[in-house]
Amino acid sequence: MGRNNKPWQRKDTKVWYVTIDGIRHLLGKNQDAAFKKFHALMANETRQERISVFELMDEFLDWTQNHRAIETYEGYKKLLKRFVDDNRDRDVTELKPFHVQKWLDQQEWGNTYKCGMVTAIKRCFNWARKQGYISENPIQNLEKPKANRREKPVTRQEYATVLKLVKKSDPFFDVVVFSWESGSRPQESLRFTANDIKGDKIVMANPKAK
């Protein structure tokens, strides 16, 4: 159940918030300043939510860490950190699609990586809207670059070269062989257990695999 019209403090970060009309407002860590901002909001002196890119993405990563797999959290953390490093103090309400687009155009990444970056950023803002941190996603209409198709499969010669570089006594040798023979992705090869073996098949359900 959401909190309404009464400031409350997160115990872990010591930051004050208030939820008004379904929108969560960041009030800061200083209690006196937080309550002054709260009274200003209630007096309609400022009704727009104010939260920086850093603060919003920090909240999103906290939630992801607590509600999603560690691999998902680490993936979002790696991607979003790059955006936060260059946009940490920007007010979310002032962010426009062209801000993100121009930032992307300055990066020397391929389209596949840029596509993943936009996906992560938009996921964060969609989450923030659903949670009530913001009333709308300011980059909803941002277009994702088209990811490049992976056209180059591993050849048998490349596979043989990799095997020569790994000792047979190394458990990684078995991972390489299994991945090659089964066609599974590396993360799937590392996750399956004896419980996933069904007869002559390995059946892995979400969230272990696609």
CSV table of C-alpha atoms in Angstrom, one decimal:
chain,number,residue,atom,x,y,z
A,1,MET,CA,0.0,0.0,0.0
A,2,GLY,CA,1.4,3.4,-1.0
A,3,ARG,CA,2.1,6.2,1.4
A,4,ASN,CA,0.1,9.4,0.7
A,5,ASN,CA,0.6,13.0,1.8
A,6,LYS,CA,3.0,12.2,4.7
A,7,PRO,CA,6.8,12.2,4.3
A,8,TRP,CA,8.6,9.0,5.1
A,9,GLN,CA,12.3,8.0,5.3
A,10,ARG,CA,14.1,5.0,3.7
A,11,LYS,CA,16.0,3.3,6.5
A,12,ASP,CA,18.9,2.2,4.3
A,13,THR,CA,19.6,5.5,2.5
A,14,LYS,CA,18.2,8.0,5.1
A,15,VAL,CA,16.4,9.8,2.2
A,16,TRP,CA,13.0,11.4,2.7
A,17,TYR,CA,10.1,10.9,0.2
A,18,VAL,CA,6.4,11.7,-0.1
A,19,THR,CA,3.8,10.3,-2.4
A,20,ILE,CA,1.2,12.8,-3.7
A,21,ASP,CA,-1.5,11.9,-6.2
A,22,GLY,CA,0.3,8.6,-6.9
A,23,ILE,CA,3.6,10.3,-7.7
A,24,ARG,CA,6.7,9.8,-5.5
A,25,HIS,CA,8.7,12.9,-4.7
A,26,LEU,CA,12.3,12.9,-3.5
A,27,LEU,CA,12.7,15.3,-0.6
A,28,GLY,CA,16.4,14.8,0.3
A,29,LYS,CA,18.2,13.6,3.4
A,30,ASN,CA,17.9,16.7,5.6
A,31,GLN,CA,14.7,16.4,7.6
A,32,ASP,CA,14.0,20.1,8.0
A,33,ALA,CA,14.6,20.8,4.3
A,34,ALA,CA,12.6,17.7,3.4
A,35,PHE,CA,9.5,19.0,5.3
A,36,LYS,CA,9.8,22.5,3.8
A,37,LYS,CA,9.8,20.9,0.3
A,38,PHE,CA,6.9,18.8,1.4
A,39,HIS,CA,4.8,21.8,2.5
A,40,ALA,CA,5.7,23.6,-0.7
A,41,LEU,CA,4.4,20.6,-2.7
A,42,MET,CA,1.2,20.5,-0.7
A,43,ALA,CA,0.8,24.3,-1.3
A,44,ASN,CA,1.1,23.7,-5.1
A,45,GLU,CA,4.2,25.9,-5.2
A,46,THR,CA,5.8,23.1,-7.2
A,47,ARG,CA,3.8,20.1,-8.3
A,48,GLN,CA,6.4,18.5,-10.7
A,49,GLU,CA,8.3,15.5,-9.4
A,50,ARG,CA,12.0,16.3,-9.0
A,51,ILE,CA,14.5,13.5,-9.1
A,52,SER,CA,17.9,13.3,-10.8
A,53,VAL,CA,18.9,10.6,-13.3
A,54,PHE,CA,21.4,9.2,-10.8
A,55,GLU,CA,18.8,9.0,-8.0
A,56,LEU,CA,16.2,7.4,-10.2
A,57,MET,CA,18.6,4.8,-11.7
A,58,ASP,CA,19.9,4.1,-8.2
A,59,GLU,CA,16.4,3.3,-7.0
A,60,PHE,CA,15.8,1.1,-10.1
A,61,LEU,CA,19.0,-0.9,-9.4
A,62,ASP,CA,18.1,-1.4,-5.8
A,63,TRP,CA,14.8,-2.8,-6.9
A,64,THR,CA,16.4,-5.0,-9.5
A,65,GLN,CA,18.9,-6.4,-7.1
A,66,ASN,CA,16.1,-7.4,-4.7
A,67,HIS,CA,13.6,-8.7,-7.3
A,68,ARG,CA,15.6,-10.1,-10.2
A,69,ALA,CA,18.4,-12.6,-10.9
A,70,ILE,CA,21.9,-11.4,-10.0
A,71,GLU,CA,22.9,-11.6,-13.7
A,72,THR,CA,20.1,-9.2,-14.6
A,73,TYR,CA,21.1,-6.8,-11.9
A,74,GLU,CA,24.8,-6.9,-13.0
A,75,GLY,CA,23.8,-6.4,-16.6
A,76,TYR,CA,21.7,-3.3,-15.9
A,77,LYS,CA,24.3,-1.9,-13.5
A,78,LYS,CA,27.0,-2.2,-16.2
A,79,LEU,CA,24.9,-0.5,-18.9
A,80,LEU,CA,23.3,2.2,-16.8
A,81,LYS,CA,26.5,3.3,-15.1
A,82,ARG,CA,27.8,4.5,-18.5
A,83,PHE,CA,24.7,6.7,-18.9
A,84,VAL,CA,24.8,7.9,-15.3
A,85,ASP,CA,28.4,8.9,-15.4
A,86,ASP,CA,27.6,11.5,-18.1
A,87,ASN,CA,24.1,12.5,-17.0
A,88,ARG,CA,24.0,12.0,-13.2
A,89,ASP,CA,22.8,15.5,-12.2
A,90,ARG,CA,20.3,16.0,-15.0
A,91,ASP,CA,16.7,16.4,-13.8
A,92,VAL,CA,14.5,13.5,-15.1
A,93,THR,CA,11.7,15.9,-15.9
A,94,GLU,CA,14.0,17.8,-18.2
A,95,LEU,CA,15.3,14.8,-20.1
A,96,LYS,CA,14.2,14.5,-23.7
A,97,PRO,CA,14.8,11.7,-26.3
A,98,PHE,CA,17.3,13.9,-28.2
A,99,HIS,CA,19.4,14.1,-25.0
A,100,VAL,CA,19.9,10.4,-25.0
A,101,GLN,CA,20.2,10.2,-28.8
A,102,LYS,CA,23.0,12.8,-29.0
A,103,TRP,CA,24.8,11.1,-26.1
A,104,LEU,CA,24.6,7.8,-28.0
A,105,ASP,CA,25.9,9.3,-31.2
A,106,GLN,CA,29.0,10.4,-29.3
A,107,GLN,CA,29.8,6.8,-28.3
A,108,GLU,CA,32.0,4.6,-30.4
A,109,TRP,CA,29.9,1.5,-29.8
A,110,GLY,CA,28.3,-0.8,-32.4
A,111,ASN,CA,24.5,-0.8,-33.0
A,112,THR,CA,24.0,-4.0,-31.0
A,113,TYR,CA,25.5,-2.5,-27.9
A,114,LYS,CA,23.6,0.8,-28.4
A,115,CYS,CA,20.4,-1.2,-28.8
A,116,GLY,CA,21.1,-2.9,-25.4
A,117,MET,CA,21.8,0.5,-23.8
A,118,VAL,CA,18.6,2.0,-25.0
A,119,THR,CA,16.7,-1.1,-23.8
A,120,ALA,CA,18.2,-0.7,-20.3
A,121,ILE,CA,17.5,3.0,-20.1
A,122,LYS,CA,13.9,2.7,-21.3
A,123,ARG,CA,13.3,-0.3,-18.9
A,124,CYS,CA,14.4,1.9,-16.0
A,125,PHE,CA,12.1,4.8,-16.9
A,126,ASN,CA,9.1,2.5,-17.6
A,127,TRP,CA,9.7,0.9,-14.2
A,128,ALA,CA,9.9,4.4,-12.6
A,129,ARG,CA,6.5,5.4,-14.2
A,130,LYS,CA,4.8,2.2,-13.0
A,131,GLN,CA,6.2,2.7,-9.5
A,132,GLY,CA,5.1,6.3,-9.3
A,133,TYR,CA,8.4,8.0,-9.3
A,134,ILE,CA,7.5,9.9,-12.5
A,135,SER,CA,4.1,10.5,-14.1
A,136,GLU,CA,5.3,9.7,-17.6
A,137,ASN,CA,8.3,8.2,-19.4
A,138,PRO,CA,10.1,11.2,-20.9
A,139,ILE,CA,12.0,9.0,-23.4
A,140,GLN,CA,9.1,6.8,-24.4
A,141,ASN,CA,9.5,7.7,-28.1
A,142,LEU,CA,13.2,7.2,-28.2
A,143,GLU,CA,14.0,4.8,-31.0
A,144,LYS,CA,16.4,1.9,-30.5
A,145,PRO,CA,19.2,1.3,-33.1
A,146,LYS,CA,18.7,-1.9,-35.0
A,147,ALA,CA,20.9,-4.6,-33.5
A,148,ASN,CA,23.4,-6.3,-35.9
A,149,ARG,CA,22.8,-9.9,-36.7
A,150,ARG,CA,25.5,-12.3,-35.6
A,151,GLU,CA,26.6,-13.8,-38.8
A,152,LYS,CA,29.8,-15.5,-37.8
A,153,PRO,CA,29.4,-18.9,-36.1
A,154,VAL,CA,32.3,-20.6,-34.3
A,155,THR,CA,34.1,-22.9,-36.8
A,156,ARG,CA,35.3,-26.4,-36.0
A,157,GLN,CA,38.9,-25.1,-36.3
A,158,GLU,CA,38.3,-22.3,-33.8
A,159,TYR,CA,36.7,-24.8,-31.5
A,160,ALA,CA,39.8,-27.1,-31.7
A,161,THR,CA,42.1,-24.1,-31.1
A,162,VAL,CA,40.2,-23.2,-27.9
A,163,LEU,CA,40.4,-26.8,-26.7
A,164,LYS,CA,44.2,-26.8,-27.1
A,165,LEU,CA,44.4,-23.8,-24.7
A,166,VAL,CA,42.5,-25.5,-21.9
A,167,LYS,CA,43.7,-28.4,-19.8
A,168,LYS,CA,41.5,-31.5,-19.8
A,169,SER,CA,41.7,-31.4,-16.0
A,170,ASP,CA,40.2,-28.0,-15.9
A,171,PRO,CA,36.4,-28.0,-15.4
A,172,PHE,CA,36.2,-25.3,-18.1
A,173,PHE,CA,37.2,-27.9,-20.6
A,174,ASP,CA,33.9,-29.8,-20.0
A,175,VAL,CA,31.9,-26.5,-20.3
A,176,VAL,CA,33.5,-25.8,-23.7
A,177,VAL,CA,32.8,-29.3,-25.0
A,178,PHE,CA,29.3,-29.4,-23.7
A,179,SER,CA,28.5,-26.0,-25.2
A,180,TRP,CA,29.9,-27.0,-28.6
A,181,GLU,CA,28.1,-30.4,-28.7
A,182,SER,CA,24.7,-29.1,-27.4
A,183,GLY,CA,24.6,-25.7,-28.9
A,184,SER,CA,23.6,-24.2,-25.6
A,185,ARG,CA,24.7,-20.7,-24.6
A,186,PRO,CA,27.6,-20.4,-22.1
A,187,GLN,CA,25.3,-19.2,-19.3
A,188,GLU,CA,23.0,-22.1,-19.8
A,189,SER,CA,25.9,-24.6,-19.8
A,190,LEU,CA,26.9,-23.2,-16.4
A,191,ARG,CA,23.4,-23.3,-14.9
A,192,PHE,CA,21.9,-26.7,-15.6
A,193,THR,CA,21.9,-29.3,-12.8
A,194,ALA,CA,21.1,-33.0,-12.5
A,195,ASN,CA,17.5,-32.0,-11.8
A,196,ASP,CA,17.2,-30.6,-15.3
A,197,ILE,CA,18.1,-33.9,-17.0
A,198,LYS,CA,15.0,-35.6,-18.4
A,199,GLY,CA,15.9,-38.9,-20.0
A,200,ASP,CA,18.3,-38.1,-22.9
A,201,LYS,CA,17.4,-34.4,-22.7
A,202,ILE,CA,18.2,-31.4,-20.6
A,203,VAL,CA,15.1,-29.3,-20.0
A,204,MET,CA,15.7,-25.8,-18.6
A,205,ALA,CA,12.7,-23.6,-17.8
A,206,ASN,CA,12.8,-19.9,-17.1
A,207,PRO,CA,14.5,-18.1,-15.4
A,208,LYS,CA,17.5,-20.4,-16.2
A,209,ALA,CA,17.2,-20.1,-19.9
A,210,LYS,CA,15.1,-18.7,-22.8
